[in-house]
Coordinates of C-alpha atoms and ligand atoms in Angstrom, one line a residue:
X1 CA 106.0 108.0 89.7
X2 CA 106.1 109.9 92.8
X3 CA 102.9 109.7 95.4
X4 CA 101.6 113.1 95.0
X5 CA 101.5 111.9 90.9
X6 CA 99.7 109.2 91.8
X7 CA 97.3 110.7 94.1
X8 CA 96.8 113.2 91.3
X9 CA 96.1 110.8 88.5
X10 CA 93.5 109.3 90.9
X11 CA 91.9 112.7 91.4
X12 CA 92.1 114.0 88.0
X13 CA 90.1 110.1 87.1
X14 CA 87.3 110.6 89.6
X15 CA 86.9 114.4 88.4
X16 CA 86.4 113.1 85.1
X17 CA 83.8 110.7 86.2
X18 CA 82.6 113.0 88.3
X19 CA 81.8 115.6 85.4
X20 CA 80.1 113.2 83.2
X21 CA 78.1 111.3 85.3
X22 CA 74.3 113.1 86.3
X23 CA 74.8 111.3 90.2
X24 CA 77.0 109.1 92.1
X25 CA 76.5 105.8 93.6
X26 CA 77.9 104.5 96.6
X27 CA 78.2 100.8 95.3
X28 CA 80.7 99.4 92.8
X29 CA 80.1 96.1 91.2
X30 CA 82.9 94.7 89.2
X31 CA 81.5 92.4 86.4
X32 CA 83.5 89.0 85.8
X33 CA 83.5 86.1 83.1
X34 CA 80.3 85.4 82.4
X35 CA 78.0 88.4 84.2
X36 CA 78.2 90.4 81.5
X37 CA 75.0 90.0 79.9
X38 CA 73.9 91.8 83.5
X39 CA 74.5 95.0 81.8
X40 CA 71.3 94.6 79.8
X41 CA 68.8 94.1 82.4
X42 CA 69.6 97.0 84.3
X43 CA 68.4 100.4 84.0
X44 CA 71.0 102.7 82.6
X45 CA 71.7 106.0 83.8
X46 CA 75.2 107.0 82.1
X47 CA 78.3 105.3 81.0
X48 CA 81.5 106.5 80.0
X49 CA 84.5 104.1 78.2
X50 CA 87.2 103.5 80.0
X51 CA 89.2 104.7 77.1
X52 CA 87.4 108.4 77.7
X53 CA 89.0 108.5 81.7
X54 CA 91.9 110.2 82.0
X55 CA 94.7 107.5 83.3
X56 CA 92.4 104.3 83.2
X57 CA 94.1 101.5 81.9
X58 CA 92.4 99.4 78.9
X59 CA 90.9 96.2 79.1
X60 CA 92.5 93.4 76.5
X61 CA 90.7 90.6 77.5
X62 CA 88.4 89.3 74.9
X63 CA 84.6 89.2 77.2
X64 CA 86.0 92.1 79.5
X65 CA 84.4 95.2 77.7
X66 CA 86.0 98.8 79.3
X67 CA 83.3 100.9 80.2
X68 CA 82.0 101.7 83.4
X69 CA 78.0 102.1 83.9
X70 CA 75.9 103.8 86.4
X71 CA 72.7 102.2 86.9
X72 CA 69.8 100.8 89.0
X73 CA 70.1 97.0 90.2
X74 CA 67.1 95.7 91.5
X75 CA 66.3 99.6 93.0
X76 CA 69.8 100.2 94.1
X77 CA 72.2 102.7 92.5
X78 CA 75.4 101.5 91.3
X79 CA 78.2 101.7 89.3
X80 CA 78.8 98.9 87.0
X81 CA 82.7 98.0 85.9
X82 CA 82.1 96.2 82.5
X83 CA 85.4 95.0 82.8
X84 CA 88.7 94.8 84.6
X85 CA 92.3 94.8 84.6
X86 CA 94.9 92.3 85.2
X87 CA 98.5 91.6 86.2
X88 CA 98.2 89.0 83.8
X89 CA 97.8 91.8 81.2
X90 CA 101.1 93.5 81.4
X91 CA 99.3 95.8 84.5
X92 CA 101.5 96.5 87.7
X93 CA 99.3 95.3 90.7
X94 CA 99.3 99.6 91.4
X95 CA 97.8 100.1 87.8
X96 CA 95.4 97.3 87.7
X97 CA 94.1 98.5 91.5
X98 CA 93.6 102.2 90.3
X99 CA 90.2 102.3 89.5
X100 CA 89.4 100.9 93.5
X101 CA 90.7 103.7 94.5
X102 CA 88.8 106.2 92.2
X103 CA 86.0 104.6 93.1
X104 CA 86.6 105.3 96.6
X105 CA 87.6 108.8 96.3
X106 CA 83.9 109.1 94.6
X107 CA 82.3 108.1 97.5
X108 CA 81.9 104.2 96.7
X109 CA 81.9 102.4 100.4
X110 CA 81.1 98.8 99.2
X111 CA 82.7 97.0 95.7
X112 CA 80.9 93.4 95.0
X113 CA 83.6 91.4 92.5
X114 CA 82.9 88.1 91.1
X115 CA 85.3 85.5 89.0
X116 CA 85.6 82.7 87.0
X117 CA 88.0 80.6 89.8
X118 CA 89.1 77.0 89.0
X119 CA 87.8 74.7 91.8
X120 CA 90.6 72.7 94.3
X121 CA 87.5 71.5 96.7
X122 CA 86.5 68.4 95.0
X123 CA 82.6 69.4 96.6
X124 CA 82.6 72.3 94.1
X125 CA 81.2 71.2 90.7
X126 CA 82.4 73.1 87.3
X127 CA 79.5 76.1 87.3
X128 CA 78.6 76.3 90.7
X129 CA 79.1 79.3 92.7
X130 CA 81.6 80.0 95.9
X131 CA 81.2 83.2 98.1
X132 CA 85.0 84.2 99.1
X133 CA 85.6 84.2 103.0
X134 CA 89.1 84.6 103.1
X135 CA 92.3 84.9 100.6
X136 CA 96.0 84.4 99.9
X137 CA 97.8 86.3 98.5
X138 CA 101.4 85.5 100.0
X139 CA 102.9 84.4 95.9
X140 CA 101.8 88.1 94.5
X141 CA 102.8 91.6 94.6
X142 CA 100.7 93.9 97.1
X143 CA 98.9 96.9 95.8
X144 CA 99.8 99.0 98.8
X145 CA 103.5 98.7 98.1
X146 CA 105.7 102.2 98.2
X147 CA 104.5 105.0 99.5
X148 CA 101.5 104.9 101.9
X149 CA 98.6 106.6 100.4
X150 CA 97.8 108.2 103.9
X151 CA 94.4 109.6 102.3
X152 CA 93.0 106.4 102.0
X153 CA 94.3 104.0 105.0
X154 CA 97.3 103.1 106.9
X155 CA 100.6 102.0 106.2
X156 CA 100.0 98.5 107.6
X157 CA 96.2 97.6 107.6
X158 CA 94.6 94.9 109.3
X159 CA 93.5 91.8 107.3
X160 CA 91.7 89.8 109.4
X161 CA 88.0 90.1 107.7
X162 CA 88.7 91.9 104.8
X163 CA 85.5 90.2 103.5
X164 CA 82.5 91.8 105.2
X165 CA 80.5 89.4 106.7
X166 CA 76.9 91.1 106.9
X167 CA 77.3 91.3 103.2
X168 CA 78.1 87.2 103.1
X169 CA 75.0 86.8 105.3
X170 CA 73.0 88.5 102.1
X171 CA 74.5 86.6 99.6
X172 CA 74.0 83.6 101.3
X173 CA 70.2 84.1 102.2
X174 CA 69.8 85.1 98.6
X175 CA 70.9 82.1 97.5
X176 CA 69.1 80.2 100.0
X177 CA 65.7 82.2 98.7
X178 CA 66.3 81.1 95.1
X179 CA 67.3 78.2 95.7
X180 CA 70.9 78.3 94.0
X181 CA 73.8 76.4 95.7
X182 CA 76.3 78.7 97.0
X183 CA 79.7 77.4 98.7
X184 CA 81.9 79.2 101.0
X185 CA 85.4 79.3 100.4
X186 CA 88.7 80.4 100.3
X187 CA 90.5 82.2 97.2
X188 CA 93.9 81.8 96.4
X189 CA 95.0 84.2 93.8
X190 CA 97.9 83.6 91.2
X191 CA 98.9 86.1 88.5
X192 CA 99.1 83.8 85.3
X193 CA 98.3 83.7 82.7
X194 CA 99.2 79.9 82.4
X195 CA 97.0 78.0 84.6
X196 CA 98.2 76.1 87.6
X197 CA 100.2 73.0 87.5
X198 CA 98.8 69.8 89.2
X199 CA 101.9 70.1 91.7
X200 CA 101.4 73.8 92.2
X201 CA 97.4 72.8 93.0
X202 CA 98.3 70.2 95.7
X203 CA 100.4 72.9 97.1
X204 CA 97.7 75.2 97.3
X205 CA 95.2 72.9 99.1
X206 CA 97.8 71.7 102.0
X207 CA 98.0 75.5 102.1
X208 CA 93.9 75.5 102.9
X209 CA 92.9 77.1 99.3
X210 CA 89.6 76.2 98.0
X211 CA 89.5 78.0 94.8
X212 CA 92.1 79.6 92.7
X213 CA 92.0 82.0 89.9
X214 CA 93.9 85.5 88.9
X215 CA 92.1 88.7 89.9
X216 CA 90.2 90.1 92.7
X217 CA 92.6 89.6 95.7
X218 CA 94.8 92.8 95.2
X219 CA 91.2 94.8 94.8
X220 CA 90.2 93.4 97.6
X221 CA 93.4 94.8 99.3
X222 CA 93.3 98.0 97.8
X223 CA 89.4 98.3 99.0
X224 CA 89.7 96.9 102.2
X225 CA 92.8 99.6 102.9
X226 CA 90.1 102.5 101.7
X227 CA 87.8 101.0 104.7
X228 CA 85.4 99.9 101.9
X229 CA 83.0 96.9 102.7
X230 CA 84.4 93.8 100.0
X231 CA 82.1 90.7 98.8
X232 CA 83.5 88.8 96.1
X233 CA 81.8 85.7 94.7
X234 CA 83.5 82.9 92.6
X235 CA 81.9 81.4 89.3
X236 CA 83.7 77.7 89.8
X237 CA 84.3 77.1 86.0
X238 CA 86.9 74.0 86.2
X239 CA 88.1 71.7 88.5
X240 CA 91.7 73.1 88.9
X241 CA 94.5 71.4 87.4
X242 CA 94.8 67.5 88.1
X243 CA 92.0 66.9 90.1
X244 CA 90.0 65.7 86.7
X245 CA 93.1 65.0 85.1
X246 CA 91.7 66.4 82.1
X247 CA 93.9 69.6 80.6
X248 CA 92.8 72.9 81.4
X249 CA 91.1 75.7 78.4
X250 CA 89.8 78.6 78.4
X251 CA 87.1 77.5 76.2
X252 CA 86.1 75.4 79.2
X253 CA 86.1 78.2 81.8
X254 CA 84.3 80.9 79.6
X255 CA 81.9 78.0 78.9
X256 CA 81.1 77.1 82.2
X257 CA 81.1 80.7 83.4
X258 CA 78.5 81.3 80.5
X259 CA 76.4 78.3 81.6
X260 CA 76.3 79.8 85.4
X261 CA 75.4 83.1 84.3
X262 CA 71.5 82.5 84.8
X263 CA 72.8 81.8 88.2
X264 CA 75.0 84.7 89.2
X265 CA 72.4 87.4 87.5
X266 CA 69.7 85.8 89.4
X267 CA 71.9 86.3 92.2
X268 CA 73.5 89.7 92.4
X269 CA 69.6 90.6 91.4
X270 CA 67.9 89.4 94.5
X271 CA 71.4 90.4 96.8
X272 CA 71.3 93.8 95.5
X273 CA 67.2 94.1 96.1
X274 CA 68.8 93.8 99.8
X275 CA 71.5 96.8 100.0
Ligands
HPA301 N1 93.2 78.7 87.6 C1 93.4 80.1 87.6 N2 92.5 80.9 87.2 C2 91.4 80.4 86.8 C3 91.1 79.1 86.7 C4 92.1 78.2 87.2 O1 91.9 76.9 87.2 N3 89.8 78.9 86.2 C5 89.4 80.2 85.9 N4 90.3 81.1 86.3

């Protein structure tokens, strides 16, 4: 596909969007395992499936619904992604990035993310919560590679706080209001879908990972090359392979990420009262 396709499916996505939503937010907040049931304790304004967009991929992922929501959190207009897309999936890192970019050519300045992240900081017990400081990325494809998109950022952007800190500050005095415990932490993202091996993990925390899990870093990317504002929060729903020596399922991690959902919707709640 050339670039001016690509720019073109992007346009011809927001334009649908566009047309079949009453207003437009300036917030996107990208729902992961386990916030789901956040959906029904906001006001709705519109929705539209994903399936309806023109270009959007399709989520597969049992828990990852496609549609895309605009509503009021805690006061605050946003769009909700009930869902997301993967590498994992059969995506390409370009295809499961799109929708960042539609949201920025909408007029979206600052995507929230969380995850379900297995934990490689022994401190971080299964269902507790990790605000992402930093990231590697260094095993995966980059969502900026080809052609530079020149409408949305440079060819080679700057990475040195592609988390915005003000935004951390939030999240952590939120947490600190409601009393939740909230760690602070690096991501390491690997694209799956088999977990990590107990070899690859000890790897991964010489290399100063604190977390690791298989989405949100090549958003991040993509957003933080549209100059958007990124805060991405981690569900920890296992301790990563071989630190409990017990084998890894996705039972366990949906589980987990279900049992820290009171949590995280507390949370985003009392963080978005803030924006
Ligand atoms: N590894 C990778 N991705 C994950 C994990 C994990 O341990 N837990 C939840 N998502």
């Amino acid at each position: 596909m050339t670039e001016s396709d690509f720019s073109s499916r992007i346009s011809q996505a927001a334009e649908y969007i566009r047309a079949n939503m009453p207003e437009l937010a300036d917030t996107c907040l990208v729902l992961g395992s386990g916030l789901g049931p956040l959906t029904d304790r906001v006001e709705t304004i519109a929705s539209v499936s994903y399936a309806d967009i023109p270009y959007f991929p399709q989520t597969t992922v049992p828990g990852h619904e496609g549609k895309l929501i605009l509503s009021k959190l805690s006061g605050k207009l946003t769009f909700i992604m009930k869902g997301r897309f993967h590498f994992y999936e059969g995506y390409s890192t370009q295809e499961a990035t799109f929708y960042v970019r539609v949201m920025s050519k909408l007029g979206v300045k600052t995507l929230v993310m969380t995850n379900a992240a297995g934990g490689i900081n022994s401190s971080m017990k299964p269902s507790e919560l990790m605000v992402i400081t930093d990231h590697i990325s260094l095993f995966c494809d980059s969502p900026l590679r080809g052609a530079n998109l020149d409408e949305f950022g440079v060819r080679f952007p700057d990475q040195t706080q592609v988390y915005d800190l003000e935004l951390q500050e939030k999240l952590l005095s939120s947490a600190k209001e409601l009393s939740i415990p909230l760690h602070k932490g690096v991501y390491c993202y690997t694209r799956g879908p088999q977990y990590e091996t107990p070899a690859e993990i000890r790897a991964l925390k010489v290399l100063g990972a604190d977390a690791v899990g298989m989405s949100t870093v090549a958003e991040a990317i993509t957003a933080s090359h549209c100059g958007m504002k990124v805060l991405a929060v981690s569900c920890i729903t296992n301790y990563a392979a071989g630190i409990s020596g017990q084998p890894l399922c996705h039972e366990e991690v949906m589980q987990n990420a279900n049992a820290s959902s009171r949590n995280s919707i507390a949370l985003m709640e009392r963080f978005f009262s803030k924006l």
